[in-house]
PDB file of C-alpha atoms in Angstrom:
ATOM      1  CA  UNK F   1     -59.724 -41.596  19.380  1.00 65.00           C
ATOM      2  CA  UNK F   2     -58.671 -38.763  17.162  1.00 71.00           C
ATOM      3  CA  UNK F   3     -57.512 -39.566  13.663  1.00 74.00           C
ATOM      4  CA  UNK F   4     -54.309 -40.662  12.965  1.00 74.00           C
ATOM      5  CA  UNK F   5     -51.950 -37.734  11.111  1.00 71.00           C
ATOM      6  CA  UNK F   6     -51.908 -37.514   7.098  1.00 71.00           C
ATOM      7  CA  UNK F   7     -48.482 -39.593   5.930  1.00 68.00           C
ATOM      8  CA  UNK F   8     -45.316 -36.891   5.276  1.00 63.00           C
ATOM      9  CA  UNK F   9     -45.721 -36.247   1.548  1.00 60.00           C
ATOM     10  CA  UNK F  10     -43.188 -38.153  -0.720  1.00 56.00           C
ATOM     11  CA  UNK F  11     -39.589 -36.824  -0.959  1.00 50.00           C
ATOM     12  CA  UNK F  12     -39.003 -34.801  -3.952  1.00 47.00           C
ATOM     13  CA  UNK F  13     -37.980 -37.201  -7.080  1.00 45.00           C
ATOM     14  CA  UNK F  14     -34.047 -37.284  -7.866  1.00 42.00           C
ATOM     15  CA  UNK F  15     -32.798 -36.070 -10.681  1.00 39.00           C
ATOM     16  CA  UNK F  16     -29.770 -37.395 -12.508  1.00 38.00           C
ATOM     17  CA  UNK F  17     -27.807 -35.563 -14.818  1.00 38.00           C
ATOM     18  CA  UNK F  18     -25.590 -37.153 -17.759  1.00 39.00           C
ATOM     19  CA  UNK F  19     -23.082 -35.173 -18.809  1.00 43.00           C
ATOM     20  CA  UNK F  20     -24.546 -32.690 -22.297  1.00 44.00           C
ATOM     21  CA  UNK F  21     -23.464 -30.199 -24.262  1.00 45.00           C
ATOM     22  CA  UNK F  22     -22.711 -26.732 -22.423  1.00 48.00           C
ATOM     23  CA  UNK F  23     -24.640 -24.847 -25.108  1.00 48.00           C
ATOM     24  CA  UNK F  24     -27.795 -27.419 -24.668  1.00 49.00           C
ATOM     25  CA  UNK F  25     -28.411 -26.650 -21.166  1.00 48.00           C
ATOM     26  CA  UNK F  26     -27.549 -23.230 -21.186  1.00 47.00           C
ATOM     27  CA  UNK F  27     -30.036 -22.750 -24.198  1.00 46.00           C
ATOM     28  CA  UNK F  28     -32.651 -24.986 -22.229  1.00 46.00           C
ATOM     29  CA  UNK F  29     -32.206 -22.939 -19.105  1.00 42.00           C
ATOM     30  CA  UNK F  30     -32.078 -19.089 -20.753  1.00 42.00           C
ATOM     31  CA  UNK F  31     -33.028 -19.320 -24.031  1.00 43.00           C
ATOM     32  CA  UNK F  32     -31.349 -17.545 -26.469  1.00 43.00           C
ATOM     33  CA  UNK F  33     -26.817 -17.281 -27.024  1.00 46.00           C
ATOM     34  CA  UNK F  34     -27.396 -13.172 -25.924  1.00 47.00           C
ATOM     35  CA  UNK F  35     -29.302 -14.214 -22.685  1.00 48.00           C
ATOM     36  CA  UNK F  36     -26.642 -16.780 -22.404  1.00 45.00           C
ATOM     37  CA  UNK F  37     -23.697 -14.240 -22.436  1.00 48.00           C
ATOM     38  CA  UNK F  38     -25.795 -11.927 -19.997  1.00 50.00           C
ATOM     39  CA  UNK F  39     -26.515 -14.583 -17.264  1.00 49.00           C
ATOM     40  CA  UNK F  40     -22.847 -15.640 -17.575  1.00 50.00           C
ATOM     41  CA  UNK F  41     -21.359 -12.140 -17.489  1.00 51.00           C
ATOM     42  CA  UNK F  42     -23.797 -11.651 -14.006  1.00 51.00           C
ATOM     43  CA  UNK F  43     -22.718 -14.847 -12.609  1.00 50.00           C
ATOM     44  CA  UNK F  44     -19.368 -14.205 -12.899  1.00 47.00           C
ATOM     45  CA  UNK F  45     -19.538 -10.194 -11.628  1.00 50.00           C
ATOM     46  CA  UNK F  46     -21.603 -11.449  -8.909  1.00 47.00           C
ATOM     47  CA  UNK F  47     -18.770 -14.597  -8.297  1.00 47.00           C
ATOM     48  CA  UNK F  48     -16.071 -11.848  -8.080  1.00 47.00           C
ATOM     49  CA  UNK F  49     -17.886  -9.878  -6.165  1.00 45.00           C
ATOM     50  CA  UNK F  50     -18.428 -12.765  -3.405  1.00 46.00           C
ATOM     51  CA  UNK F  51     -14.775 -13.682  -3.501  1.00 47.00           C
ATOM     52  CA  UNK F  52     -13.487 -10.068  -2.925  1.00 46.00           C
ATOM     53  CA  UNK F  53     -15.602 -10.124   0.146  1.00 44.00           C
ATOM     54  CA  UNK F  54     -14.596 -13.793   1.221  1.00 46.00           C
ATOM     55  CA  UNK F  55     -11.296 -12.776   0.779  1.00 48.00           C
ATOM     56  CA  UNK F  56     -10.921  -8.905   1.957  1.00 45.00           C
ATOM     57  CA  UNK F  57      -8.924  -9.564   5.128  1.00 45.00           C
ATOM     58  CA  UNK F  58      -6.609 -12.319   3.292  1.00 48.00           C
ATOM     59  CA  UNK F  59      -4.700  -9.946   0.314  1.00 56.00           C
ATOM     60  CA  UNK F  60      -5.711 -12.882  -2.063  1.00 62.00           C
ATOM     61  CA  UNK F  61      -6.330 -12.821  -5.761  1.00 65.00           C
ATOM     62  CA  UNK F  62      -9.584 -15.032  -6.301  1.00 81.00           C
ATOM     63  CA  UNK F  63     -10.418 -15.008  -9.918  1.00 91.00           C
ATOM     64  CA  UNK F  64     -11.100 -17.550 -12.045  1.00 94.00           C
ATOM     65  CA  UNK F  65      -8.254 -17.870 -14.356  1.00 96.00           C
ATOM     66  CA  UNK F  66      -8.288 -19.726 -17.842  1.00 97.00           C
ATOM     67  CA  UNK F  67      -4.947 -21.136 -18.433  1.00 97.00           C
ATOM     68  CA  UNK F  68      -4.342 -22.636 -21.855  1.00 97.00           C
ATOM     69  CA  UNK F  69      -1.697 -25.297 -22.327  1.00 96.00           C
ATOM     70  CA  UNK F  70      -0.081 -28.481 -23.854  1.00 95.00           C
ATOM     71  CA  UNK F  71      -2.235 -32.325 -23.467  1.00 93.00           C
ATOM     72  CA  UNK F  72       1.882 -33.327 -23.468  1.00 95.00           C
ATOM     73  CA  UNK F  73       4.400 -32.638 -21.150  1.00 97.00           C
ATOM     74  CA  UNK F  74       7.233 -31.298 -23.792  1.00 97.00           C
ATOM     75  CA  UNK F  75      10.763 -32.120 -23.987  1.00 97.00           C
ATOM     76  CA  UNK F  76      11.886 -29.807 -21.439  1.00 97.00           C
ATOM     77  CA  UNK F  77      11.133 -31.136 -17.925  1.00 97.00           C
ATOM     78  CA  UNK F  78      11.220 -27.337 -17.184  1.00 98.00           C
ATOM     79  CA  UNK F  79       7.895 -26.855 -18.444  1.00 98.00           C
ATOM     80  CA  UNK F  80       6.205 -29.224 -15.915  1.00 98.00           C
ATOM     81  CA  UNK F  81       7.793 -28.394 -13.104  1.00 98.00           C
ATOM     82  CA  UNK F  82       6.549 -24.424 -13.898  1.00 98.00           C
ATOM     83  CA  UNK F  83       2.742 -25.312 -14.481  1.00 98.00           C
ATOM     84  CA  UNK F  84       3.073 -27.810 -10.696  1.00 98.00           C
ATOM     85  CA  UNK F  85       4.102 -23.907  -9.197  1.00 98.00           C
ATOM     86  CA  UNK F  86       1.405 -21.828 -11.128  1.00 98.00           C
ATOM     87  CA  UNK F  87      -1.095 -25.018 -10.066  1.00 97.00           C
ATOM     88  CA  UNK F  88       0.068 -23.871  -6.308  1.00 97.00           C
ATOM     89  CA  UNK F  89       0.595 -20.730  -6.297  1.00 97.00           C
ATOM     90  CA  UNK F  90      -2.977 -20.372  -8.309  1.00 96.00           C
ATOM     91  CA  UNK F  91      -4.658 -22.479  -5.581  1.00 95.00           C
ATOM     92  CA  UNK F  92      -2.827 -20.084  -2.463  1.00 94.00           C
ATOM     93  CA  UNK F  93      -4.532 -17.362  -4.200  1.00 94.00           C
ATOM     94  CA  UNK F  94      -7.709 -18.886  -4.042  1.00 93.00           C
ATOM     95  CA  UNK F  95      -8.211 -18.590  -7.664  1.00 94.00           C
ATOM     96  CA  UNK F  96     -10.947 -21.141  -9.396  1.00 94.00           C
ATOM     97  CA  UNK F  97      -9.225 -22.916 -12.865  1.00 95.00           C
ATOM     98  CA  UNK F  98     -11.402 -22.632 -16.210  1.00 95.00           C
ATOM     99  CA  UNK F  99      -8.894 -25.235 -18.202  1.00 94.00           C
ATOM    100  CA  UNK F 100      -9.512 -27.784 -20.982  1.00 92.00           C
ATOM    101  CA  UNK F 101     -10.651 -30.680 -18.601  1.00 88.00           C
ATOM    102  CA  UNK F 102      -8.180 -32.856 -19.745  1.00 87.00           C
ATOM    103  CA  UNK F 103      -5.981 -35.012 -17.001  1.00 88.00           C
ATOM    104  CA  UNK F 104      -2.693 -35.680 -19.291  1.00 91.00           C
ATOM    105  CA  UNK F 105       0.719 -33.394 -20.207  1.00 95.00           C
ATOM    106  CA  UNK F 106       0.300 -30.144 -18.610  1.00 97.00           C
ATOM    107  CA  UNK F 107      -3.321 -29.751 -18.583  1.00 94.00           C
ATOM    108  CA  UNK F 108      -3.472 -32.381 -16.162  1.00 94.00           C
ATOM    109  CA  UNK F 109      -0.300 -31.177 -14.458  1.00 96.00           C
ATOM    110  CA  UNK F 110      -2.186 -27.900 -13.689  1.00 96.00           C
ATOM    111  CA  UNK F 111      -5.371 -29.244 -12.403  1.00 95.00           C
ATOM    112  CA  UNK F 112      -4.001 -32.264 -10.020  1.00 94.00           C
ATOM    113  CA  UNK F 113      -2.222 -29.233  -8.588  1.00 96.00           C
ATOM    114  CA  UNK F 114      -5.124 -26.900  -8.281  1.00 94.00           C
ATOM    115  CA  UNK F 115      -6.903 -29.923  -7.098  1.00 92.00           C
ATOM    116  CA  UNK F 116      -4.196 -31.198  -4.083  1.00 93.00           C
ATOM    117  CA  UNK F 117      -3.740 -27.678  -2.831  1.00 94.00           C
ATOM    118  CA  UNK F 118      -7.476 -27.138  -2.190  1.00 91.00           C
ATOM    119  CA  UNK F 119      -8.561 -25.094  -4.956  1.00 92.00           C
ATOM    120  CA  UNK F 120     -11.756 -24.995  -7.431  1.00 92.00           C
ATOM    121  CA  UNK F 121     -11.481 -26.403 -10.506  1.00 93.00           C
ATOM    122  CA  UNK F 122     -13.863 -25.619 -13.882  1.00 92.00           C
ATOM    123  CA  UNK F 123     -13.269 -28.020 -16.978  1.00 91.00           C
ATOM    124  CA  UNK F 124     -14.097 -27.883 -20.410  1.00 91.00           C
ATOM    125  CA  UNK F 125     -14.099 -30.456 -23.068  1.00 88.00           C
ATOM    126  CA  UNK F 126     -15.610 -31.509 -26.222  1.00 88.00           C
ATOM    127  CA  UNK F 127     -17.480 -34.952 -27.223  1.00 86.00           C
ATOM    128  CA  UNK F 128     -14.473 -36.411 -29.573  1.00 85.00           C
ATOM    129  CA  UNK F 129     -11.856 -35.427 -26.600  1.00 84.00           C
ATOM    130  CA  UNK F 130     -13.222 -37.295 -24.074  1.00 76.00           C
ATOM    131  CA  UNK F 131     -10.636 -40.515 -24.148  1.00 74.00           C
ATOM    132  CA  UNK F 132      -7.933 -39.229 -25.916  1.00 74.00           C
ATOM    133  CA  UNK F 133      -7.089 -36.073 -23.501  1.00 69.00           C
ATOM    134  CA  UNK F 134      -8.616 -38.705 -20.596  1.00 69.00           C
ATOM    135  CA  UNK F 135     -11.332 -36.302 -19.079  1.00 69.00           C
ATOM    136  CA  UNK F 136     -10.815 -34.941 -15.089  1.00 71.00           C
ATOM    137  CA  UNK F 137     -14.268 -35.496 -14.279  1.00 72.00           C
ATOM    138  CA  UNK F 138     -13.612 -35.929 -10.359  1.00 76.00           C
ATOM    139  CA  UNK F 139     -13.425 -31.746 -10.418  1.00 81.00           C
ATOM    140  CA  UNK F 140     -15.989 -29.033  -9.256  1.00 74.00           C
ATOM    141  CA  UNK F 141     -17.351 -28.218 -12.574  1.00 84.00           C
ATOM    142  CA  UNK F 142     -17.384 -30.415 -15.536  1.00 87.00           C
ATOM    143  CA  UNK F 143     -18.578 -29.589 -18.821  1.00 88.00           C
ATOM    144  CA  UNK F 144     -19.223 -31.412 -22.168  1.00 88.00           C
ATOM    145  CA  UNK F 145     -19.183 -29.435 -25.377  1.00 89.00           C
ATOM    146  CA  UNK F 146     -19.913 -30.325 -28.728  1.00 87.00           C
ATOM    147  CA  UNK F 147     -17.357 -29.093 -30.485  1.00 90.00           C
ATOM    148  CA  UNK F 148     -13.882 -26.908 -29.903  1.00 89.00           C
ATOM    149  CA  UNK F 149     -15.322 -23.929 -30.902  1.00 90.00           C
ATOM    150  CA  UNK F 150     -17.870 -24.557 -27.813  1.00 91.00           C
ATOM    151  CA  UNK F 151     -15.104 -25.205 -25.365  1.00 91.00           C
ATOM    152  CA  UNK F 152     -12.714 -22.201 -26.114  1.00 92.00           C
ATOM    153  CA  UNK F 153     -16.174 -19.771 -25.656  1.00 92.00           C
ATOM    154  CA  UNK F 154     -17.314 -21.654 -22.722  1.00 92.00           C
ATOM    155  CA  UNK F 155     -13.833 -21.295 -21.199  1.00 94.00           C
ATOM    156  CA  UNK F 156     -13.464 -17.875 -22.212  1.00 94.00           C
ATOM    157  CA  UNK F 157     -16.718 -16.730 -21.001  1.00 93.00           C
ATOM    158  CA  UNK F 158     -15.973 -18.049 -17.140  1.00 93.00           C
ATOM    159  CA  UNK F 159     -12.571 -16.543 -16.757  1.00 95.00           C
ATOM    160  CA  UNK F 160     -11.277 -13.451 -15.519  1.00 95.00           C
ATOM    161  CA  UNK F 161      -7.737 -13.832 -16.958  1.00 97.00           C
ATOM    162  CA  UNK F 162      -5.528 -15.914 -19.145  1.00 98.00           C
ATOM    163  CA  UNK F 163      -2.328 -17.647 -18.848  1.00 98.00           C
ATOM    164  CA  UNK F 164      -0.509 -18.973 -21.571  1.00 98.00           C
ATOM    165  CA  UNK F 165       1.802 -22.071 -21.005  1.00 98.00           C
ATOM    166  CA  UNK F 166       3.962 -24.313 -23.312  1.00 98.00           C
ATOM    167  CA  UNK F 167       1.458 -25.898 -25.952  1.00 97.00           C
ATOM    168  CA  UNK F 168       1.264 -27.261 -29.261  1.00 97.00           C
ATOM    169  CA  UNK F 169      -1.473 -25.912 -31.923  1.00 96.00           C
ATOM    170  CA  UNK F 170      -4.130 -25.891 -29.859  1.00 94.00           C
ATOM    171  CA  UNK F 171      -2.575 -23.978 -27.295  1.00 97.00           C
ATOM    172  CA  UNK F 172      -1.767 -21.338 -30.373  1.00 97.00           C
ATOM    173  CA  UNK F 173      -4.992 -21.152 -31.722  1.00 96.00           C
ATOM    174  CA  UNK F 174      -6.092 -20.472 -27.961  1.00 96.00           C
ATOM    175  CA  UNK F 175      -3.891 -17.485 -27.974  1.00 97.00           C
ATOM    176  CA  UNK F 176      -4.580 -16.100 -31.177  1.00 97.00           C
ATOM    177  CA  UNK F 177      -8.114 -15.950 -30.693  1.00 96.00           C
ATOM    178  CA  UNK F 178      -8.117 -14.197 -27.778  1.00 97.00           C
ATOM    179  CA  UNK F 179      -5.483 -11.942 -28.964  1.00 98.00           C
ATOM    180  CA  UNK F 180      -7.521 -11.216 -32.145  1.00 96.00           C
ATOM    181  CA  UNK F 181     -10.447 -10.842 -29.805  1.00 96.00           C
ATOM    182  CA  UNK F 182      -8.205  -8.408 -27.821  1.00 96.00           C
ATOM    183  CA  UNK F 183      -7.181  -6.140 -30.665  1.00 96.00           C
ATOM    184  CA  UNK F 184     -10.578  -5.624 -31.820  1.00 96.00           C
ATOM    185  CA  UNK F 185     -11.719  -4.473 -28.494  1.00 95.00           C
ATOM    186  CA  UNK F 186     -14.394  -7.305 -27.893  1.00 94.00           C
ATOM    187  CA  UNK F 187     -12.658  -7.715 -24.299  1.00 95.00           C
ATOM    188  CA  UNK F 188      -9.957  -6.533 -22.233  1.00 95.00           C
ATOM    189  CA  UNK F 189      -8.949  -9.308 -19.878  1.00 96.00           C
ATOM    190  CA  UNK F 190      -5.432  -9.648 -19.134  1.00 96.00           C
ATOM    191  CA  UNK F 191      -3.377 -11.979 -21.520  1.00 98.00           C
ATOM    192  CA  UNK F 192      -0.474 -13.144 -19.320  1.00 98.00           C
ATOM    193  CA  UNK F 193       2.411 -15.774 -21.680  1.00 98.00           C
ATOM    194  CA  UNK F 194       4.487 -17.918 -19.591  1.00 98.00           C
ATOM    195  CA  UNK F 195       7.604 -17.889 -21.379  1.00 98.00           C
ATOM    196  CA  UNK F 196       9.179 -20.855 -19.739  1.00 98.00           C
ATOM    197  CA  UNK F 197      12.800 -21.229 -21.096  1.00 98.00           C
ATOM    198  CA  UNK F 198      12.085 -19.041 -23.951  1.00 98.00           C
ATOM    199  CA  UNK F 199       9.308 -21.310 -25.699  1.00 98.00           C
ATOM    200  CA  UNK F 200       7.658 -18.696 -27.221  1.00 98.00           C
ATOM    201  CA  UNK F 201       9.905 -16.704 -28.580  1.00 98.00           C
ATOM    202  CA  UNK F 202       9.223 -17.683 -32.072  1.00 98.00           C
ATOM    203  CA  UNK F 203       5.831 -16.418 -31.393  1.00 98.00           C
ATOM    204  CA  UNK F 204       6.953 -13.335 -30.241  1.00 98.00           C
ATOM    205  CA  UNK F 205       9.214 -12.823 -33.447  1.00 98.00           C
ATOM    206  CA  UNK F 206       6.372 -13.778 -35.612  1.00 98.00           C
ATOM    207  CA  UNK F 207       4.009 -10.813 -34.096  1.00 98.00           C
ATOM    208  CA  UNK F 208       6.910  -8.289 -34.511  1.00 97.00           C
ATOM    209  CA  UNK F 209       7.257  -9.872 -38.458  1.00 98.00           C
ATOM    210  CA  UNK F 210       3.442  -8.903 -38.776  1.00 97.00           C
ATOM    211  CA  UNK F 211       3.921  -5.746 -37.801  1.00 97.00           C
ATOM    212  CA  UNK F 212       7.202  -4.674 -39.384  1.00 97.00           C
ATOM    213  CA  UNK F 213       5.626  -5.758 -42.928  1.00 98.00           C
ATOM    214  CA  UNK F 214       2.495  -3.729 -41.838  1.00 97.00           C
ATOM    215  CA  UNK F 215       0.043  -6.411 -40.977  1.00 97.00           C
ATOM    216  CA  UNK F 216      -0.685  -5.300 -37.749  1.00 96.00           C
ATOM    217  CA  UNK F 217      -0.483  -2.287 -35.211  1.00 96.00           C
ATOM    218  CA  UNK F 218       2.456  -1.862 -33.220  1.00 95.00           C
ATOM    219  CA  UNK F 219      -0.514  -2.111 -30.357  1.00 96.00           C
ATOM    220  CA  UNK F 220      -0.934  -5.647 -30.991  1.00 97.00           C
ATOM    221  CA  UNK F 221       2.160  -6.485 -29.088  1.00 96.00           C
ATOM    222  CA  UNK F 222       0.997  -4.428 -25.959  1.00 96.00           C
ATOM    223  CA  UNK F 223      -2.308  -6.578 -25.590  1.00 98.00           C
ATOM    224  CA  UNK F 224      -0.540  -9.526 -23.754  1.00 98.00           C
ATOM    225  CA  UNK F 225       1.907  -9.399 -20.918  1.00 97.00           C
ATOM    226  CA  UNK F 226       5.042 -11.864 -21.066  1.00 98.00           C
ATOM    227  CA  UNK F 227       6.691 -13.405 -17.968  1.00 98.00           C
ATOM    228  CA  UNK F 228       8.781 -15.691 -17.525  1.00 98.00           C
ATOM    229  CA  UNK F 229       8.289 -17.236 -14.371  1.00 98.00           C
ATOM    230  CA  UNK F 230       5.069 -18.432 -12.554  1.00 98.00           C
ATOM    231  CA  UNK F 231       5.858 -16.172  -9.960  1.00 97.00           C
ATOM    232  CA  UNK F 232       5.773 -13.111 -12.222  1.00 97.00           C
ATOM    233  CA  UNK F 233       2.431 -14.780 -13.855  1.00 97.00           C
ATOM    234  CA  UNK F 234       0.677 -14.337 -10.144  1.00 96.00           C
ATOM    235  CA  UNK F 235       2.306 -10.648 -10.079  1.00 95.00           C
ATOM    236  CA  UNK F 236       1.283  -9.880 -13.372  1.00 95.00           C
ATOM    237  CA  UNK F 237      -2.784 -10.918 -12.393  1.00 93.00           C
ATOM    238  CA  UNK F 238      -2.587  -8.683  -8.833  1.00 89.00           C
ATOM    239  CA  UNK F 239      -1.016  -5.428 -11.288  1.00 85.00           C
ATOM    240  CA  UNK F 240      -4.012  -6.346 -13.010  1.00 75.00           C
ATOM    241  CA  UNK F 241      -6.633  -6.946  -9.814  1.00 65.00           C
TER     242      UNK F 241
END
């Protein structure tokens, strides 16, 4: 009789991935930070570019949209129940969220809405953060930084926009830097503020106290767009499309 057939060759071994820092594997995969911008900037031209064709036929936005915000929830209930709309309306525009991976206050208020209307979720977060801002790590894309610094450039890197919400100093040092960023021309993505209730008005008479005393450019306060409803936020990103 004729010889029995060679046994199938073995499956290919699993491989199980802890969660490490973003800049670790990125390094491991491209090696150097300037290949690591370029393979990010191509993945996300070439992710915009497959969306837009998804989504010709459907007048949606589909970006990925970083949205900084508050680990609390605030003293105004008004500034939940705005970030539960811009979670919606976000996910009806099939637009992926780069946020701060964190599942309390409005961070988490954002996601779980993102999350129960259908739509792709991309989290950031550092080592120390972990417990205290309770990681989301049942989302699409989870990432573990080292270090803030880490998580803002991570964030920034994969978005396409940014909305501001209600925050604390986080959330301000999150806006600064990419305002700063803005006014010396190292990007031009749109810088949308939710001004729920008038929360940032403060800020916004801060930035005109800068420039009045002649520490900035009267063009610093035309490098972010203020609205004051999540409607007008989702507006604001198709003016900009």
């Amino acid at each position: 009789p004729p010889p029995p057939p060679p046994p199938p060759p073995p499956p290919p071994p699993l491989f199980f991935f802890t969660h490490t820092t973003a800049s670790a594997m990125l390094r491991s995969l491209v090696g150097s930070e300037m290949c690591i911008r370029d393979r990010l900037s191509e993945g996300i031209n070439k992710a915009k570019v497959y969306r837009s064709l998804l989504n010709k036929d459907f007048n949606m936005l589909s970006l990925s949209i970083c949205v900084f915000c508050g680990s609390r929830y605030g003293s105004d209930n008004a500034y939940k129940k705005a970030t539960e709309k811009l979670g919606r309306l976000l996910a009806e525009e099939n637009c992926r969220l780069v946020y701060g991976a964190g599942n309390i206050g409005l961070m988490g208020t954002v996601a779980q809405n993102i999350q129960s209307n259908g739509g792709e979720i991309m989290g950031v977060i550092p080592e120390h953060l972990l417990q205290a801002e309770v990681g989301k790590t049942e989302i699409h894309n989870f990432i573990v930084t080292q270090n803030m610094h880490e998580r803002k450039k991570v964030m920034f890197m994969n978005c396409e926009a940014i909305i501001i919400i209600p925050g604390g100093v986080g959330t301000l040092d999150e806006f600064f830097e990419v305002l700063t960023w803005a006014q010396l021309k190292l990007h031009s993505k749109p810088i949308i503020i939710l001004n729920v209730n008038g929360f940032w008005d403060p800020v916004f008479k801060l930035i005109n106290h800068l420039i009045e005393n002649g520490f900035a450019d009267e063009s610093l306060s035309r490098l972010f767009k203020v609205v004051t409803s999540p409607e007008e936020a989702i507006g604001a990103l198709k003016v900009n499309d």
